[in-house]
PDB file of C-alpha atoms in Angstrom:
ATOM      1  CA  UNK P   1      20.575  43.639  96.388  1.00 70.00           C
ATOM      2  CA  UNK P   2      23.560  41.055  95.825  1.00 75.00           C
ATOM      3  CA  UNK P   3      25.779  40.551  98.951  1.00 82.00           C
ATOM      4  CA  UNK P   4      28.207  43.092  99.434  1.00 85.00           C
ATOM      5  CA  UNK P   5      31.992  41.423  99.389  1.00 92.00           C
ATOM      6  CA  UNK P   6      33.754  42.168 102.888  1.00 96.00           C
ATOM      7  CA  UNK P   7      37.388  42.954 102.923  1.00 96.00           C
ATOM      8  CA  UNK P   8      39.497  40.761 105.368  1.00 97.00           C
ATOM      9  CA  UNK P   9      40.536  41.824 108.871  1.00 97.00           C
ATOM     10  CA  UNK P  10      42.931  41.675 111.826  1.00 97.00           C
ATOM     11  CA  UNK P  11      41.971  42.002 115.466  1.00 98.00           C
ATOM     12  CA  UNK P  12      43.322  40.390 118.850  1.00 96.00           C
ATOM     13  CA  UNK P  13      41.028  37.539 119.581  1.00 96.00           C
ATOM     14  CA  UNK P  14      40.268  36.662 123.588  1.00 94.00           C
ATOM     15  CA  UNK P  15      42.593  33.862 123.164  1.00 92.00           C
ATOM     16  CA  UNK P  16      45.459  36.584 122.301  1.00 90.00           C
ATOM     17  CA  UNK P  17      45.681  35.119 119.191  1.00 95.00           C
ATOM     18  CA  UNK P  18      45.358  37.096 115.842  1.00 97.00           C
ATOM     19  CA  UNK P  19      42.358  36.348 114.095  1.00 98.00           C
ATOM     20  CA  UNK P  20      40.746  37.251 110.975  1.00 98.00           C
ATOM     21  CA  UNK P  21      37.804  37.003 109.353  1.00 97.00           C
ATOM     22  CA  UNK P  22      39.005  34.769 106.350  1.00 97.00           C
ATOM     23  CA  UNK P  23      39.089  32.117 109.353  1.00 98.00           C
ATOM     24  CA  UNK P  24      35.228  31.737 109.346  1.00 97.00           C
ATOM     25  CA  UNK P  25      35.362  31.746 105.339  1.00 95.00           C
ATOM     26  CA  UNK P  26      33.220  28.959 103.995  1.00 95.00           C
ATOM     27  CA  UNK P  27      31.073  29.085 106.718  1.00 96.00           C
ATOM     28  CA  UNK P  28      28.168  31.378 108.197  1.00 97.00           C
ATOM     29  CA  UNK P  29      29.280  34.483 110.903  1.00 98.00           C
ATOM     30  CA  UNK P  30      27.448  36.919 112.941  1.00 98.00           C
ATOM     31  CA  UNK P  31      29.090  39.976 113.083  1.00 98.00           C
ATOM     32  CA  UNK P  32      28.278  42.364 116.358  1.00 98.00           C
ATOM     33  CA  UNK P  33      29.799  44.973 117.246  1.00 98.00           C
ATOM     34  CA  UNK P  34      29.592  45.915 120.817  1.00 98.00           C
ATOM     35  CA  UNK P  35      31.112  46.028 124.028  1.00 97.00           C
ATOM     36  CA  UNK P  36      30.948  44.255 127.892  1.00 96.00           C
ATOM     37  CA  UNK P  37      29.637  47.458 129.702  1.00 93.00           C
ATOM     38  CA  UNK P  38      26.697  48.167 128.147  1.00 92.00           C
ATOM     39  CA  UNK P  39      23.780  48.071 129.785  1.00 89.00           C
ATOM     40  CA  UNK P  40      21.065  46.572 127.947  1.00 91.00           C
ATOM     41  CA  UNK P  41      21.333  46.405 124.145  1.00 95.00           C
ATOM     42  CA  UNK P  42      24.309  44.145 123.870  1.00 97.00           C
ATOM     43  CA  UNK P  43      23.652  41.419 126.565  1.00 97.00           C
ATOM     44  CA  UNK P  44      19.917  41.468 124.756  1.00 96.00           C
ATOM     45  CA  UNK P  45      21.118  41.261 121.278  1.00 97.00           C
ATOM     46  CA  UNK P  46      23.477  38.356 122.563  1.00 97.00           C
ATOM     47  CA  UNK P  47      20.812  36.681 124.803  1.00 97.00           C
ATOM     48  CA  UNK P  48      18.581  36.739 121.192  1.00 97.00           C
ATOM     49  CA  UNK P  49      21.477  35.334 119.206  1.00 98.00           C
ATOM     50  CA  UNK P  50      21.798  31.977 122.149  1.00 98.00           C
ATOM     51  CA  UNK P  51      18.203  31.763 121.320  1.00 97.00           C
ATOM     52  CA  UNK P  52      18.480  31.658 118.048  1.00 98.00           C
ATOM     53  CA  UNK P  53      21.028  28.844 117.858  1.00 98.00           C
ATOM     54  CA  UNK P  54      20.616  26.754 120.216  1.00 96.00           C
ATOM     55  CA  UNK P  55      20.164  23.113 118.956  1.00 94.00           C
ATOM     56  CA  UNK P  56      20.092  24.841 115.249  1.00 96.00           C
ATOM     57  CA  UNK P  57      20.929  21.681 113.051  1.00 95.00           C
ATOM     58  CA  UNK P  58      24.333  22.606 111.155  1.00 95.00           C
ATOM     59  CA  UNK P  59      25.147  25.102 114.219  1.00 96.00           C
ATOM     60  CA  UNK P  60      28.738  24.274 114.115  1.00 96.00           C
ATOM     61  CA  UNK P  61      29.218  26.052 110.636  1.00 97.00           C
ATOM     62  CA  UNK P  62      27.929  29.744 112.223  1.00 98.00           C
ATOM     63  CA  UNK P  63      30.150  31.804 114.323  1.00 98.00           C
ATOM     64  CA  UNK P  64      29.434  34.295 116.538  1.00 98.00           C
ATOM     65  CA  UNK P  65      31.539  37.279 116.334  1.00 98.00           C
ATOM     66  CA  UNK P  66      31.691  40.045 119.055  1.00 98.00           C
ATOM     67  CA  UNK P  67      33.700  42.847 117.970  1.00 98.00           C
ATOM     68  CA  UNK P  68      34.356  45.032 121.624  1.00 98.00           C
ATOM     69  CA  UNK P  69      34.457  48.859 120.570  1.00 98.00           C
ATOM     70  CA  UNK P  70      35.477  49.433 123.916  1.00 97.00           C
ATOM     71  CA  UNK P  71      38.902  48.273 123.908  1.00 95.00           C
ATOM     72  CA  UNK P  72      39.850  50.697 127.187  1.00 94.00           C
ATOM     73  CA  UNK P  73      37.955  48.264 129.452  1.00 95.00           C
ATOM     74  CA  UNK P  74      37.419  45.078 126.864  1.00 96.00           C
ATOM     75  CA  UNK P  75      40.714  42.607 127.501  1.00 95.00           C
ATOM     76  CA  UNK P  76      40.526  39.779 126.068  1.00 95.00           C
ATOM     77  CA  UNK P  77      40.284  38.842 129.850  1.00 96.00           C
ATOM     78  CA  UNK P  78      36.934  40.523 130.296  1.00 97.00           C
ATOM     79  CA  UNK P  79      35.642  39.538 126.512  1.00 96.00           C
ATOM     80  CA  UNK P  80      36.800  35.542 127.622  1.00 97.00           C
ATOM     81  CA  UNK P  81      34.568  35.869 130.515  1.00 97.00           C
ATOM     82  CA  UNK P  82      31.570  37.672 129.341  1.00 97.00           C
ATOM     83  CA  UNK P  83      31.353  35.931 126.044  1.00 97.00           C
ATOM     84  CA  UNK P  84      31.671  32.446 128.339  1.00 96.00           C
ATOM     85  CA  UNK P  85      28.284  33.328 129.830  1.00 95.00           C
ATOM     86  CA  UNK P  86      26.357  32.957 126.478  1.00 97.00           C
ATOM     87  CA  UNK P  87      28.349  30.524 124.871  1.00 97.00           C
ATOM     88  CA  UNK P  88      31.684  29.307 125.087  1.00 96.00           C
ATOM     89  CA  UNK P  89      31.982  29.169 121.597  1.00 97.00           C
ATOM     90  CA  UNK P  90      31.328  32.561 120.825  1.00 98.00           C
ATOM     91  CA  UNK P  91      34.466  34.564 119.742  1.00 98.00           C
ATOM     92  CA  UNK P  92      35.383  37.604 121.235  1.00 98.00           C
ATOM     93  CA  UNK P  93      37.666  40.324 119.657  1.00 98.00           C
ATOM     94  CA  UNK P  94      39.311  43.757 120.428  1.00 95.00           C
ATOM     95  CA  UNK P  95      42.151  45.391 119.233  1.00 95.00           C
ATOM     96  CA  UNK P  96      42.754  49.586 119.539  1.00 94.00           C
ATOM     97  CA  UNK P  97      39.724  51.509 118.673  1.00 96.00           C
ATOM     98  CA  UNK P  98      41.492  52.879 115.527  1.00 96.00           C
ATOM     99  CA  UNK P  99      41.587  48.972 114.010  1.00 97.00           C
ATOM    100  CA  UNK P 100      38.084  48.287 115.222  1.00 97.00           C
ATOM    101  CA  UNK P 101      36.838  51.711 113.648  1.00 97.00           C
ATOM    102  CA  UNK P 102      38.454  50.602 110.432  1.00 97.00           C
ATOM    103  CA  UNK P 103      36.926  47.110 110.439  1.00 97.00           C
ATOM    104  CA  UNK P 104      33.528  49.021 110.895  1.00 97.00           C
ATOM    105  CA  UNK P 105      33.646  50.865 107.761  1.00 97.00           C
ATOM    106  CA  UNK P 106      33.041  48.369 105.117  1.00 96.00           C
ATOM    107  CA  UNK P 107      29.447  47.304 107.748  1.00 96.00           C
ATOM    108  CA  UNK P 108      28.404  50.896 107.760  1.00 95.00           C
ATOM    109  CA  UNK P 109      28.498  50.758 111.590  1.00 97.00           C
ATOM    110  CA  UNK P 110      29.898  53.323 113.578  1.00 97.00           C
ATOM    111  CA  UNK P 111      30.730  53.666 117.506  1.00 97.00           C
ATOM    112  CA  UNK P 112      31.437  56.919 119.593  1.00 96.00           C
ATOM    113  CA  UNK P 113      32.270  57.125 123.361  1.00 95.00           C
ATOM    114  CA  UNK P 114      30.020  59.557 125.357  1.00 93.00           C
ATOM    115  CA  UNK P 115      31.265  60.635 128.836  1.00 93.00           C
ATOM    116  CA  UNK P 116      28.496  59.849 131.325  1.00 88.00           C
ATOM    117  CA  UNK P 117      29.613  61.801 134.555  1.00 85.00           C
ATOM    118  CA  UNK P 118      26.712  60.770 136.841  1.00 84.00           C
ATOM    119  CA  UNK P 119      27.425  56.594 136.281  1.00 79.00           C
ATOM    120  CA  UNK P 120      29.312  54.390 137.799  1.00 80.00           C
ATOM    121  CA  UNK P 121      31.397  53.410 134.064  1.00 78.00           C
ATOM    122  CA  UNK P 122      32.335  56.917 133.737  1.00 87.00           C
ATOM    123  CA  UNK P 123      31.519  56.300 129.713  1.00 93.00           C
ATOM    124  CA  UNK P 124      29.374  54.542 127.679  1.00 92.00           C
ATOM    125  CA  UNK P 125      29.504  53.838 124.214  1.00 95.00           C
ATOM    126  CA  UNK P 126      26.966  54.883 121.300  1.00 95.00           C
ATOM    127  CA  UNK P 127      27.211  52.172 119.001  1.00 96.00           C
ATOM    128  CA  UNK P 128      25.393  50.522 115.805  1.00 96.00           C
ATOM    129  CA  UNK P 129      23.068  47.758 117.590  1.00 95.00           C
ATOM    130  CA  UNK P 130      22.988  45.643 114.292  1.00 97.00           C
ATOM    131  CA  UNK P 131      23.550  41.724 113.321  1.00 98.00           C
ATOM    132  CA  UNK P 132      25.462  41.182 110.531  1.00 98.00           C
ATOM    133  CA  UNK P 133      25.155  37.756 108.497  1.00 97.00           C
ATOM    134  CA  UNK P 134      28.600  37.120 106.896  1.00 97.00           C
ATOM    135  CA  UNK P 135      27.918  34.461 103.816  1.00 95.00           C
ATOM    136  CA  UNK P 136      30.207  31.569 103.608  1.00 95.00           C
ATOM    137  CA  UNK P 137      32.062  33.558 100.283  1.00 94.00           C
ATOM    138  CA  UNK P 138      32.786  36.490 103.464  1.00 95.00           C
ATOM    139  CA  UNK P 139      30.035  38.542 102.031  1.00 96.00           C
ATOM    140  CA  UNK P 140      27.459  40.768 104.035  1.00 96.00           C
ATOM    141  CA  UNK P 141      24.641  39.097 103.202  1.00 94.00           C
ATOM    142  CA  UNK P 142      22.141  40.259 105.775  1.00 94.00           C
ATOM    143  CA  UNK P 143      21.501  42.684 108.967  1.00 96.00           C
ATOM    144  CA  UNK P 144      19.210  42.118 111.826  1.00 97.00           C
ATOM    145  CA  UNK P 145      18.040  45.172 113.787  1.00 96.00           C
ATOM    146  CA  UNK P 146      18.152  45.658 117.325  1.00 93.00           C
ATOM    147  CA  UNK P 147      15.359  44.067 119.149  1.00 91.00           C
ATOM    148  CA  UNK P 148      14.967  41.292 116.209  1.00 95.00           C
ATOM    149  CA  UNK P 149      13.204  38.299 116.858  1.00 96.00           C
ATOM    150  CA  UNK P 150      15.231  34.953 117.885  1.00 96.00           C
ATOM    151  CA  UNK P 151      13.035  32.638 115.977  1.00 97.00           C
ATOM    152  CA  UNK P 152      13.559  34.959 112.929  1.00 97.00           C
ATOM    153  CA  UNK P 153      17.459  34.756 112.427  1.00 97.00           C
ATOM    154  CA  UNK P 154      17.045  30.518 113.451  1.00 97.00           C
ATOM    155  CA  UNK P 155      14.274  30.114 110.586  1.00 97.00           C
ATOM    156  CA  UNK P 156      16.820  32.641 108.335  1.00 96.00           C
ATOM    157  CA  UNK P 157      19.763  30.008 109.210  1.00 97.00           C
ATOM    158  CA  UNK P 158      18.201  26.919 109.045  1.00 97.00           C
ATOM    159  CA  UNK P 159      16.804  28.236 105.529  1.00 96.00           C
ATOM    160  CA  UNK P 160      20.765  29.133 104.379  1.00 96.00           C
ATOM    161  CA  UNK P 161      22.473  26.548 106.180  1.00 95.00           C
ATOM    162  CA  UNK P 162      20.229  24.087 103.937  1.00 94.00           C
ATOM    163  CA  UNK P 163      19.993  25.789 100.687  1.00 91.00           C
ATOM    164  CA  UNK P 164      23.349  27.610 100.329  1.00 69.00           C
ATOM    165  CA  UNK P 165      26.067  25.013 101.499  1.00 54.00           C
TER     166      UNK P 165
END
C-alpha cells in the first residue's frame, strides 16, 4: 500500500514549547505513543528503538517521538527526565488526553485508562504498543509491532535513509 499522508499536529513538547509534527518534515520520525508509568512495554519498545539507532549512519535525520497518553502524571517534567534516560535527543510530548486522542486517530491507535485498585499507580493505561515510521513527506510509511526486533527497524533505516533522501 502507498504511505498514508498524516495530518499535522499540536502538542506541548517537554521543553514547554509547542511542537508539531511538520517540524520533523523532510526527515524520518518514530511515532510512539505511550506513557512513563508503564511497566514493561514502553521502556522495552524504547530500550529497542536506542538499539536500533545507535551509531546508525544519517541518525541525525530520525526523530524519536514519544507521545505520553497519560497526561495526568506525564509533565513535561517527568517526560524530560524519563526520555533523558534513553536518549537525550528523544522528544517527549503531552498535551490533554482529548488532543492526544485526536492526534491518534489518523495512526489507528487508541489508549484507554483502566483503574488498577490493587497497584501502587492507582491506573494504568491500555494503549496501542506500535512504532510508527513517519516518511520525510509526513507520511505513515511503516509500523513496527511490539516486541520487534532492534536490528530490524536499523537495517529498515539504514535501507531508507540511503535510498529515499
Amino acid at each position: 500500500e502507498p504511505a498514508a499522508p498524516l495530518p499535522d499536529f499540536e502538542l506541548n513538547s517537554m521543553t514547554g514549547q509547542p511542537f508539531h509534527l511538520s517540524d520533523v518534515k523532510g526527515d524520518f520520525a518514530l511515532v510512539y505513543f505511550g506513557y512513563t508509568y508503564c511497566p514493561d512495554v514502553c521502556p522495552l519498545t524504547l530500550a529497542y528503538v536506542k538499539q536500533a539507532l545507535a551509531d546508525l549512519e544519517g541518525r541525525e535525520r530520525v526523530h524519536v517521538i514519544f507521545i505520553s497518553v497519560d497526561p495526568e502524571r506525564d509533565t513535561p517534567e517527568v517526560l524530560s527526565r524519563y526520555l533523558r534516560a534513553f536518549d537525550p535527543t528523544f522528544i517527549g510530548l503531552t498535551d490533554d488526553f482529548a488532543k492526544v486522542e485526536q492526534v491518534m486517530k489518523p495512526y489507528g491507535a487508541m489508549a484507554k485508562r483502566e483503574e488498577v485498585p490493587d497497584s501502587a499507580a492507582g491506573y494504568l493505561m491500555s494503549h496501542t504498543a506500535r512504532i510508527f515510521l513517519i516518511d520525510p513527506e509526513q507520511k505513515l510509511f511503516l509500523t513496527y509491532p511490539h516486541g520487534f526486533q532492534a536490528a530490524d527497524l536499523r537495517s529498515d533505516l539504514t535501507y531508507l535513509l540511503k535510498n529515499r533522501l
